[in-house]
């Protein structure tokens, strides 16, 4: 049986591969033959093929190869361009779909387009030939006659196939799988290609690496199942060249016992006696990447034509359905007995297959379904099976699998000496001497009188001493360029590309050899090994100055953390001097706002949106979350609409300031930093909404990549432990939102923006609905004071747990910089400088002297770019390991370097004009980041809730207080004024519990940014306005003036561009809109689906968004004023 391709031979190079199914390899090139004939006569005979090896017409070169043309098959399995071609090159003219004369021949209709357009195809009756044709190139004899089922033959003369310039076309596999479900098989008789009439393709593995094609069906035959004995006739060919490899008129074997190749074990299941079929397999399920030279080249796919002569059913099939545990244990014991018989005969692969069959009886069982006694009986049966698997795997030198089997055995019996002994043998073979010593020590402790353990212990102890000596003298006699590879990596050298070898060299040189400790031998999971290097390349290119620099930075920061170094050592903290505290409506606020509006057109907005809404309890991206329920706008729509409105106002302001000859309109860009989690969904959100009105070429998406994790103070890269094939991966985590600076630098966008004349970058995060209230005044401060960096801040309570803006003074040089300091660093920093009070409140304001950072940052573009150029795109980083024990060497879990975008201010030179702008919190900041349940807990601790409900109510509050500041009045149900002007006191507001969170309920008013982009514009447009606390108001349009309005209900006003509308003496009283609290998700679904939930002025709110905030706004009656034609209008 050693000569049969379907059988296992004693040669290791012809062994079947493991049962695990790796990913299919890249398909390889196939070729066509000299002439084509369709026939079924030979197929139905089921006889073995005889005659010369085939002559192939190579479409890559237009030359004949193999068979009579070259004196034999091509052993390399490749075409003219070498083995394992990745694309099929077809003549350029072949682009049409050619209609086959006989469409019942699926293979013929598919192969026809592969022939040159001028090839002669003749349909004649049986025993007739086409017109005389030139002698074939490869052979002297003319093509033999062959008949189709309907008595027709189809012939193509190779001499009329004139190859033209090769052009890459459809990617085909070496097996000539043409189309989705069709297949053709190559057979050579007198230089003829036989095309078999076949059925659809049946994939036999999940990855499609093994497929079956029925040539002759026999529905009444006996179906093949696992453990059945088959008798077959077969012929095998190399897939890449078509060379006949082996044939047998009769071969008997069992399915599922490891008697044959993995392709056969899986590919035979389900066929029936009397059937003929083609079986195709990639190298993974055949002879692997190494092949079996000289007969089987490396990475060879194989094609077998098989006829099933007989099927002998197995007397004890695998248990299916619901069987008792006793039955399963009995069958598993039978399988173990069979395995033991194979083991005694040194048939280790068959033994392993039997033991695995025994273990399969317990697959899918849940321990909770069984009593303790039953579980004990089950484990008594499983334990010897696992130990025997480990013994077989040791014999096969499949050491990583030994480790898996031993660990599974130890999970059942933590004190099993055999498991520890075999685990130590595997670890020793893998070069993990320390781990082997540890496991063997445990085995020796459990079985102190075992001679084999004592013998192995002596050997391991010697290896430990030798290893220590090598470490002690490493480098003394080694060439400078010589790098010792770990054994598990060295054996895989032959499968690696030159680029991968180079990456191995520097990884080992960087003390990262542990990454390869658990690599399996060549031929096993090779595709995952190549993907490992793809990930290494991604990590290398995704980090400024590469992965090597990342490792160096990690070592430096981890050492500082280990010794407890203070990153602010040598600095003292002072009250920051370069800042402005602005009050809405004050003259200074108005001055900066008016100065900032013309600057908006020269500003690039940068939105950091790399996170999902898990912390919120929201399944989507946060940009898609509803910002407010009155119009239903999501955050991204709100942001883009505000940018467009400010852009229009800015261009208008600049036009008024500049001579007409110098003015040029400007479209403001938006950069969005995404991540793997958010990128695709952000693109989809933009596309589905036509980019919310912004020009597509003004939106730039930068995707943030993840960075590698490390597992100890030596910055050894971490690998996932709870993931299948984790030994071929690097564990990664997000680097932090500080990546946005590196991405902007690496993308080249900054240079582009400079060339286009932009002057500022404004950074903001993804769920602060109040952000654009602060934009004009903050830009005005930056412009007037020429700040290189300007942090937008809010007043902060003393010792409040948010970052603080302060001036850091270097004690040695006296140089100063303004930067954000984390709240847990600020207090000790102040006390170390002699401030016994630490962070205390200013008695005149009640707030800390150090304002709170909210991650809204304005950078002057030119200085910002110069700093990034000086750091080569690197940003300040930190590391936060959680140590295990007091040694501060081992980590509880892996860590990565982190960066936050506010820390970049520290990269500016000392003395650079870095400042801040403090805004009132009600105006500028109310993020949405916590679930309703977490928000309730935070409020109980005195921390702002930052939930969807509080964020929405904060937007209504900001709008109402802005209107109050320009003279509007808000009236409660009892007729009292709710808010005084200026808003020193708020009284009489309703309070409602939103999923347990009690909040003030403000009138739901939404004013478009273009209606009043500044305080001055709002004051110009509001004269006498009175609004009750239950009212709803939507204003959309630049030209609307509220001269006199009384509102007790719901009013929506829209004015198109060019329409001027004066509301003078209008009184609206109607049922309005109702705020309905939601008590369940089902209620939220009903409210979302109601017909009233959608109108011209509002979109339907998804039920998830309603439930997340705990309420819905339900319209009952609305007065709508729509002016969609330019003109002058007066209401009433």
CSV table of N, CA, C and O in Angstrom, one decimal, residues 506-564:
chain,number,residue,atom,x,y,z
A,506,UNK,N,15.3,40.4,13.0
A,506,UNK,CA,15.3,41.6,14.0
A,506,UNK,C,14.4,41.3,15.2
A,506,UNK,O,14.6,41.8,16.3
A,507,UNK,N,13.4,40.5,15.0
A,507,UNK,CA,12.5,40.1,16.2
A,507,UNK,C,13.4,39.3,17.2
A,507,UNK,O,13.3,39.6,18.4
A,508,UNK,N,14.1,38.3,16.7
A,508,UNK,CA,15.0,37.6,17.6
A,508,UNK,C,16.1,38.5,18.3
A,508,UNK,O,16.4,38.4,19.4
A,509,UNK,N,16.6,39.4,17.4
A,509,UNK,CA,17.6,40.3,17.9
A,509,UNK,C,17.1,41.2,19.0
A,509,UNK,O,17.8,41.7,19.9
A,510,UNK,N,15.8,41.6,18.9
A,510,UNK,CA,15.1,42.4,19.8
A,510,UNK,C,14.6,41.6,21.0
A,510,UNK,O,13.7,42.1,21.8
A,511,UNK,N,15.1,40.4,21.2
A,511,UNK,CA,14.7,39.6,22.3
A,511,UNK,C,13.2,39.2,22.3
A,511,UNK,O,12.6,39.2,23.4
A,512,UNK,N,12.7,38.9,21.1
A,512,UNK,CA,11.3,38.5,21.0
A,512,UNK,C,11.2,37.1,20.6
A,512,UNK,O,10.2,36.7,19.9
A,513,UNK,N,12.2,36.2,20.9
A,513,UNK,CA,12.1,34.8,20.4
A,513,UNK,C,11.0,34.1,21.0
A,513,UNK,O,10.6,33.0,20.5
A,514,UNK,N,10.4,34.5,22.1
A,514,UNK,CA,9.3,33.8,22.7
A,514,UNK,C,8.1,33.7,21.8
A,514,UNK,O,7.2,32.9,22.0
A,515,UNK,N,8.0,34.6,20.9
A,515,UNK,CA,6.9,34.6,19.9
A,515,UNK,C,6.8,33.3,19.1
A,515,UNK,O,5.7,32.9,18.7
A,516,UNK,N,7.9,32.6,19.0
A,516,UNK,CA,7.9,31.4,18.1
A,516,UNK,C,8.0,30.1,18.9
A,516,UNK,O,8.1,29.1,18.3
A,517,UNK,N,7.9,30.2,20.2
A,517,UNK,CA,8.1,29.0,21.1
A,517,UNK,C,7.1,27.9,20.8
A,517,UNK,O,7.5,26.7,20.8
A,518,UNK,N,5.9,28.2,20.4
A,518,UNK,CA,4.9,27.2,20.2
A,518,UNK,C,4.5,27.1,18.8
A,518,UNK,O,3.4,26.6,18.4
A,519,UNK,N,5.4,27.4,17.9
A,519,UNK,CA,5.1,27.2,16.4
A,519,UNK,C,5.2,25.7,16.1
A,519,UNK,O,6.0,25.0,16.6
A,520,UNK,N,4.2,25.3,15.2
A,520,UNK,CA,4.2,23.9,14.8
A,520,UNK,C,5.1,23.7,13.6
A,520,UNK,O,5.5,24.6,13.0
A,521,UNK,N,5.4,22.4,13.3
A,521,UNK,CA,6.3,22.1,12.2
A,521,UNK,C,5.8,22.6,10.9
A,521,UNK,O,4.6,22.9,10.7
A,522,UNK,N,6.6,22.7,9.9
A,522,UNK,CA,6.2,23.1,8.5
A,522,UNK,C,5.1,22.1,8.0
A,522,UNK,O,5.1,20.9,8.4
A,523,UNK,N,4.1,22.7,7.3
A,523,UNK,CA,3.0,21.9,6.8
A,523,UNK,C,1.8,22.0,7.7
A,523,UNK,O,0.7,21.6,7.3
A,524,UNK,N,1.9,22.6,8.8
A,524,UNK,CA,0.8,22.8,9.8
A,524,UNK,C,0.6,24.3,10.0
A,524,UNK,O,1.5,25.0,10.5
A,525,UNK,N,-0.6,24.7,9.6
A,525,UNK,CA,-1.0,26.1,9.8
A,525,UNK,C,0.1,27.1,9.2
A,525,UNK,O,0.3,28.2,9.8
A,526,UNK,N,0.6,26.7,8.1
A,526,UNK,CA,1.6,27.6,7.4
A,526,UNK,C,0.9,29.0,7.0
A,526,UNK,O,1.6,30.0,7.1
A,527,UNK,N,-0.3,28.9,6.6
A,527,UNK,CA,-1.0,30.2,6.3
A,527,UNK,C,-1.1,31.1,7.4
A,527,UNK,O,-0.9,32.4,7.3
A,528,UNK,N,-1.3,30.6,8.6
A,528,UNK,CA,-1.3,31.4,9.8
A,528,UNK,C,0.0,32.0,10.2
A,528,UNK,O,0.1,33.1,10.7
A,529,UNK,N,1.1,31.3,9.9
A,529,UNK,CA,2.4,31.8,10.1
A,529,UNK,C,2.7,33.0,9.2
A,529,UNK,O,3.3,34.0,9.6
A,530,UNK,N,2.2,32.9,7.9
A,530,UNK,CA,2.4,34.0,7.0
A,530,UNK,C,1.6,35.2,7.5
A,530,UNK,O,2.0,36.4,7.3
A,531,UNK,N,0.4,35.0,8.0
A,531,UNK,CA,-0.5,36.0,8.5
A,531,UNK,C,0.2,36.7,9.7
A,531,UNK,O,0.0,37.9,9.9
A,532,UNK,N,0.9,35.9,10.5
A,532,UNK,CA,1.6,36.5,11.6
A,532,UNK,C,2.6,37.6,11.1
A,532,UNK,O,2.6,38.7,11.7
A,533,UNK,N,3.3,37.4,10.1
A,533,UNK,CA,4.2,38.4,9.5
A,533,UNK,C,3.5,39.5,8.9
A,533,UNK,O,4.0,40.7,8.9
A,534,UNK,N,2.3,39.3,8.4
A,534,UNK,CA,1.5,40.4,7.9
A,534,UNK,C,1.1,41.3,9.0
A,534,UNK,O,1.1,42.6,8.9
A,535,UNK,N,0.7,40.7,10.2
A,535,UNK,CA,0.4,41.6,11.3
A,535,UNK,C,1.6,42.3,11.8
A,535,UNK,O,1.5,43.5,12.2
A,536,UNK,N,2.8,41.6,11.9
A,536,UNK,CA,4.0,42.3,12.3
A,536,UNK,C,4.3,43.5,11.4
A,536,UNK,O,4.6,44.6,11.8
A,537,UNK,N,4.1,43.3,10.1
A,537,UNK,CA,4.3,44.4,9.1
A,537,UNK,C,3.3,45.6,9.4
A,537,UNK,O,3.7,46.8,9.4
A,538,UNK,N,2.1,45.3,9.7
A,538,UNK,CA,1.1,46.3,10.0
A,538,UNK,C,1.4,47.1,11.2
A,538,UNK,O,1.3,48.3,11.3
A,539,UNK,N,1.9,46.3,12.3
A,539,UNK,CA,2.3,47.0,13.5
A,539,UNK,C,3.5,47.9,13.3
A,539,UNK,O,3.7,48.9,13.9
A,540,UNK,N,4.4,47.4,12.4
A,540,UNK,CA,5.6,48.2,12.1
A,540,UNK,C,5.3,49.5,11.3
A,540,UNK,O,5.8,50.5,11.7
A,541,UNK,N,4.5,49.4,10.3
A,541,UNK,CA,4.2,50.6,9.5
A,541,UNK,C,3.2,51.5,10.2
A,541,UNK,O,3.1,52.7,9.8
A,542,UNK,N,2.4,51.0,11.1
A,542,UNK,CA,1.4,51.8,11.8
A,542,UNK,C,1.9,52.7,12.9
A,542,UNK,O,1.1,53.5,13.4
A,543,UNK,N,3.1,52.5,13.3
A,543,UNK,CA,3.7,53.2,14.4
A,543,UNK,C,4.8,54.1,13.9
A,543,UNK,O,5.7,53.7,13.1
A,544,UNK,N,4.8,55.4,14.3
A,544,UNK,CA,5.9,56.3,13.9
A,544,UNK,C,7.3,55.7,14.2
A,544,UNK,O,7.5,55.3,15.3
A,545,UNK,N,8.2,55.6,13.2
A,545,UNK,CA,9.5,55.0,13.3
A,545,UNK,C,9.5,53.5,13.6
A,545,UNK,O,10.5,52.9,13.9
A,546,UNK,N,8.4,52.9,13.5
A,546,UNK,CA,8.3,51.4,13.4
A,546,UNK,C,8.2,50.7,14.8
A,546,UNK,O,8.3,51.3,15.8
A,547,UNK,N,8.0,49.4,14.7
A,547,UNK,CA,7.8,48.5,15.8
A,547,UNK,C,9.0,48.5,16.7
A,547,UNK,O,8.9,48.4,17.9
A,548,UNK,N,10.2,48.5,16.1
A,548,UNK,CA,11.4,48.5,16.9
A,548,UNK,C,11.4,49.7,17.9
A,548,UNK,O,11.8,49.6,19.0
A,549,UNK,N,11.0,50.9,17.4
A,549,UNK,CA,11.0,52.1,18.2
A,549,UNK,C,9.9,51.9,19.3
A,549,UNK,O,10.1,52.4,20.4
A,550,UNK,N,8.8,51.3,18.9
A,550,UNK,CA,7.7,51.0,19.9
A,550,UNK,C,8.3,50.2,21.1
A,550,UNK,O,8.0,50.5,22.3
A,551,UNK,N,9.0,49.1,20.8
A,551,UNK,CA,9.6,48.3,21.8
A,551,UNK,C,10.6,49.1,22.7
A,551,UNK,O,10.6,48.9,23.9
A,552,UNK,N,11.4,49.9,22.0
A,552,UNK,CA,12.4,50.7,22.8
A,552,UNK,C,11.6,51.7,23.7
A,552,UNK,O,12.0,51.8,24.9
A,553,UNK,N,10.6,52.3,23.2
A,553,UNK,CA,9.8,53.3,24.1
A,553,UNK,C,9.2,52.5,25.2
A,553,UNK,O,9.1,53.0,26.3
A,554,UNK,N,8.7,51.3,24.9
A,554,UNK,CA,8.0,50.5,26.0
A,554,UNK,C,9.0,50.2,27.1
A,554,UNK,O,8.7,50.3,28.3
A,555,UNK,N,10.2,49.7,26.7
A,555,UNK,CA,11.2,49.4,27.7
A,555,UNK,C,11.6,50.6,28.6
A,555,UNK,O,11.7,50.5,29.8
A,556,UNK,N,11.7,51.8,28.0
A,556,UNK,CA,12.0,53.0,28.7
A,556,UNK,C,10.9,53.3,29.7
A,556,UNK,O,11.2,53.6,30.9
A,557,UNK,N,9.7,53.3,29.2
A,557,UNK,CA,8.6,53.7,30.1
A,557,UNK,C,8.3,52.7,31.2
A,557,UNK,O,7.9,53.1,32.3
A,558,UNK,N,8.4,51.4,30.8
A,558,UNK,CA,8.2,50.4,31.8
A,558,UNK,C,9.3,50.4,33.0
A,558,UNK,O,8.9,50.2,34.1
A,559,UNK,N,10.5,50.7,32.6
A,559,UNK,CA,11.5,50.9,33.6
A,559,UNK,C,11.2,52.1,34.5
A,559,UNK,O,11.4,52.0,35.8
A,560,UNK,N,10.8,53.2,34.0
A,560,UNK,CA,10.4,54.3,34.8
A,560,UNK,C,9.2,54.0,35.7
A,560,UNK,O,9.2,54.4,36.9
A,561,UNK,N,8.3,53.2,35.2
A,561,UNK,CA,7.2,52.8,36.1
A,561,UNK,C,7.6,51.8,37.2
A,561,UNK,O,7.2,51.9,38.3
A,562,UNK,N,8.6,50.9,36.8
A,562,UNK,CA,9.0,50.0,37.8
A,562,UNK,C,9.7,50.6,39.0
A,562,UNK,O,9.5,50.3,40.2
A,563,UNK,N,10.5,51.7,38.7
A,563,UNK,CA,11.2,52.3,39.8
A,563,UNK,C,10.4,53.4,40.5
A,563,UNK,O,10.8,54.1,41.4
A,564,UNK,N,9.2,53.6,39.9
A,564,UNK,CA,8.3,54.6,40.5
A,564,UNK,C,8.6,56.1,40.2
A,564,UNK,O,8.4,57.0,40.9
